[in-house]
Amino acid sequence: MDFSKLDTVKAAETTHKFAVLHPVTGEETGALIDVYSAESNPVRHYASTVLRKLQKQEFDNNRSRKPKFKDLDELQEDAIEACIVRTAGWQNVQWDGKELEFNEDNARKLLTACPWLREQVIEHSDNLANFLKA
């Protein structure tokens, strides 16, 4: 077996394009999103940053008589940021009948208004089969 073909570190350098599915019908919408692997450097760096923040918060909570916890809005923002860092680009994405340019602000707008899309981004980014060739 040639394990170089199973090199997940090298595979994480590529992106994967997937067809966005309608959240109710499951039909393709015509929009395509390009995502980074969950093992890619940008995603791992983001995860490391989040972990450090959580560790610091836990440390601060252990020292305080008034621990701080994240509310639902903060958790939603975290989920959006986790998707933005995984998104490399898109095609055929429109908003109010106009082509929506890919940038961080537009990605945040789209992922805030369409929380169902976050699930698809994470699912495709986490799926190792999308980045390794069989």
mmCIF file of C-alpha atoms in Angstrom:
data_model
loop_
_atom_site.group_PDB
_atom_site.id
_atom_site.type_symbol
_atom_site.label_atom_id
_atom_site.label_comp_id
_atom_site.label_asym_id
_atom_site.label_seq_id
_atom_site.Cartn_x
_atom_site.Cartn_y
_atom_site.Cartn_z
ATOM 1 C CA MET A 1 0.000 0.000 0.000
ATOM 2 C CA ASP A 2 1.355 3.382 -0.998
ATOM 3 C CA PHE A 3 0.500 5.538 2.015
ATOM 4 C CA SER A 4 1.548 8.709 0.207
ATOM 5 C CA LYS A 5 -1.862 8.481 -1.441
ATOM 6 C CA LEU A 6 -3.386 8.734 2.037
ATOM 7 C CA ASP A 7 -1.369 11.798 3.055
ATOM 8 C CA THR A 8 -4.074 13.833 4.805
ATOM 9 C CA VAL A 9 -1.690 16.727 5.491
ATOM 10 C CA LYS A 10 -1.070 17.207 1.771
ATOM 11 C CA ALA A 11 -4.742 16.610 0.956
ATOM 12 C CA ALA A 12 -5.703 19.374 3.400
ATOM 13 C CA GLU A 13 -3.935 21.883 1.126
ATOM 14 C CA THR A 14 -6.651 21.430 -1.497
ATOM 15 C CA THR A 15 -10.248 22.632 -1.403
ATOM 16 C CA HIS A 16 -13.503 20.859 -2.179
ATOM 17 C CA LYS A 17 -16.384 22.352 -4.165
ATOM 18 C CA PHE A 18 -19.891 21.164 -3.314
ATOM 19 C CA ALA A 19 -23.360 21.894 -4.624
ATOM 20 C CA VAL A 20 -25.543 23.646 -2.070
ATOM 21 C CA LEU A 21 -28.733 21.715 -1.407
ATOM 22 C CA HIS A 22 -32.111 23.306 -0.671
ATOM 23 C CA PRO A 23 -32.785 22.884 3.087
ATOM 24 C CA VAL A 24 -36.280 21.468 2.583
ATOM 25 C CA THR A 25 -36.360 19.697 -0.773
ATOM 26 C CA GLY A 26 -32.746 18.530 -0.850
ATOM 27 C CA GLU A 27 -32.504 19.602 -4.488
ATOM 28 C CA GLU A 28 -29.421 21.363 -5.830
ATOM 29 C CA THR A 29 -29.773 25.147 -5.782
ATOM 30 C CA GLY A 30 -27.205 25.840 -8.501
ATOM 31 C CA ALA A 31 -24.891 27.515 -5.983
ATOM 32 C CA LEU A 32 -21.443 26.041 -5.370
ATOM 33 C CA ILE A 33 -19.278 26.559 -2.291
ATOM 34 C CA ASP A 34 -15.575 25.801 -2.109
ATOM 35 C CA VAL A 35 -14.396 24.702 1.362
ATOM 36 C CA TYR A 36 -11.120 23.991 3.098
ATOM 37 C CA SER A 37 -10.586 20.689 4.865
ATOM 38 C CA ALA A 38 -11.069 20.642 8.628
ATOM 39 C CA GLU A 39 -7.393 19.605 8.689
ATOM 40 C CA SER A 40 -6.195 22.618 6.675
ATOM 41 C CA ASN A 41 -3.887 25.207 8.209
ATOM 42 C CA PRO A 42 -6.459 28.037 8.330
ATOM 43 C CA VAL A 43 -9.057 25.848 10.044
ATOM 44 C CA ARG A 44 -6.556 24.322 12.482
ATOM 45 C CA HIS A 45 -5.228 27.795 13.345
ATOM 46 C CA TYR A 46 -8.776 29.010 14.015
ATOM 47 C CA ALA A 47 -9.524 25.939 16.157
ATOM 48 C CA SER A 48 -6.333 26.525 18.129
ATOM 49 C CA THR A 49 -7.322 30.138 18.776
ATOM 50 C CA VAL A 50 -10.786 29.087 19.955
ATOM 51 C CA LEU A 51 -9.292 26.431 22.231
ATOM 52 C CA ARG A 52 -6.943 28.979 23.834
ATOM 53 C CA LYS A 53 -9.893 31.324 24.480
ATOM 54 C CA LEU A 54 -11.909 28.498 26.037
ATOM 55 C CA GLN A 55 -9.001 27.473 28.239
ATOM 56 C CA LYS A 56 -8.492 31.065 29.381
ATOM 57 C CA GLN A 57 -12.205 31.426 30.105
ATOM 58 C CA GLU A 58 -12.204 28.179 32.090
ATOM 59 C CA PHE A 59 -9.176 29.353 34.067
ATOM 60 C CA ASP A 60 -10.857 32.712 34.773
ATOM 61 C CA ASN A 61 -14.107 30.980 35.754
ATOM 62 C CA ASN A 62 -12.259 28.749 38.212
ATOM 63 C CA ARG A 63 -10.743 31.810 39.869
ATOM 64 C CA SER A 64 -13.949 33.842 39.971
ATOM 65 C CA ARG A 65 -17.020 33.639 42.149
ATOM 66 C CA LYS A 66 -19.024 34.903 39.170
ATOM 67 C CA PRO A 67 -18.179 32.618 36.243
ATOM 68 C CA LYS A 68 -18.975 33.831 32.749
ATOM 69 C CA PHE A 69 -20.701 31.576 30.269
ATOM 70 C CA LYS A 70 -21.432 32.058 26.586
ATOM 71 C CA ASP A 71 -24.972 32.906 25.647
ATOM 72 C CA LEU A 72 -26.813 31.625 22.578
ATOM 73 C CA ASP A 73 -25.849 34.638 20.453
ATOM 74 C CA GLU A 74 -22.147 34.099 21.189
ATOM 75 C CA LEU A 75 -22.424 30.413 20.309
ATOM 76 C CA GLN A 76 -24.117 31.350 17.025
ATOM 77 C CA GLU A 77 -21.332 33.843 16.239
ATOM 78 C CA ASP A 78 -18.754 31.126 16.937
ATOM 79 C CA ALA A 79 -20.534 28.765 14.531
ATOM 80 C CA ILE A 80 -20.590 31.449 11.838
ATOM 81 C CA GLU A 81 -16.886 32.211 12.289
ATOM 82 C CA ALA A 82 -16.067 28.489 12.133
ATOM 83 C CA CYS A 83 -17.831 28.343 8.756
ATOM 84 C CA ILE A 84 -16.255 31.513 7.399
ATOM 85 C CA VAL A 85 -12.749 30.196 8.048
ATOM 86 C CA ARG A 86 -13.649 26.994 6.181
ATOM 87 C CA THR A 87 -15.079 28.779 3.143
ATOM 88 C CA ALA A 88 -12.653 29.418 0.283
ATOM 89 C CA GLY A 89 -15.145 30.898 -2.173
ATOM 90 C CA TRP A 90 -18.434 30.400 -3.974
ATOM 91 C CA GLN A 91 -20.171 30.579 -7.326
ATOM 92 C CA ASN A 92 -23.737 31.386 -8.350
ATOM 93 C CA VAL A 93 -24.676 32.815 -4.951
ATOM 94 C CA GLN A 94 -27.198 35.609 -5.195
ATOM 95 C CA TRP A 95 -28.824 37.945 -2.694
ATOM 96 C CA ASP A 96 -31.936 39.966 -3.618
ATOM 97 C CA GLY A 97 -31.549 38.898 -7.246
ATOM 98 C CA LYS A 98 -27.939 40.102 -7.550
ATOM 99 C CA GLU A 99 -24.701 38.153 -7.605
ATOM 100 C CA LEU A 100 -23.180 38.136 -4.111
ATOM 101 C CA GLU A 101 -19.427 38.674 -4.203
ATOM 102 C CA PHE A 102 -17.440 36.355 -1.977
ATOM 103 C CA ASN A 103 -15.840 38.176 0.943
ATOM 104 C CA GLU A 104 -15.885 37.820 4.710
ATOM 105 C CA ASP A 105 -18.707 40.315 5.286
ATOM 106 C CA ASN A 106 -20.945 38.709 2.666
ATOM 107 C CA ALA A 107 -20.142 35.245 4.014
ATOM 108 C CA ARG A 108 -21.139 36.406 7.504
ATOM 109 C CA LYS A 109 -24.364 37.903 6.097
ATOM 110 C CA LEU A 110 -25.238 34.695 4.225
ATOM 111 C CA LEU A 111 -24.383 32.340 7.087
ATOM 112 C CA THR A 112 -26.321 34.473 9.572
ATOM 113 C CA ALA A 113 -29.466 34.553 7.419
ATOM 114 C CA CYS A 114 -29.190 30.885 6.367
ATOM 115 C CA PRO A 115 -28.119 28.860 9.421
ATOM 116 C CA TRP A 116 -28.953 25.628 7.561
ATOM 117 C CA LEU A 117 -26.059 26.411 5.205
ATOM 118 C CA ARG A 118 -23.591 26.218 8.094
ATOM 119 C CA GLU A 119 -24.374 22.535 8.482
ATOM 120 C CA GLN A 120 -23.514 21.856 4.836
ATOM 121 C CA VAL A 121 -20.236 23.804 5.031
ATOM 122 C CA ILE A 122 -19.118 21.941 8.166
ATOM 123 C CA GLU A 123 -20.264 18.573 6.813
ATOM 124 C CA HIS A 124 -18.291 18.921 3.581
ATOM 125 C CA SER A 125 -15.239 20.372 5.324
ATOM 126 C CA ASP A 126 -15.167 17.547 7.883
ATOM 127 C CA ASN A 127 -15.597 14.757 5.315
ATOM 128 C CA LEU A 128 -12.093 13.395 4.662
ATOM 129 C CA ALA A 129 -13.340 11.589 1.528
ATOM 130 C CA ASN A 130 -13.849 14.982 -0.110
ATOM 131 C CA PHE A 131 -10.107 15.638 0.017
ATOM 132 C CA LEU A 132 -8.533 12.210 -0.485
ATOM 133 C CA LYS A 133 -8.785 10.394 -3.777
ATOM 134 C CA ALA A 134 -9.852 6.757 -3.513
#
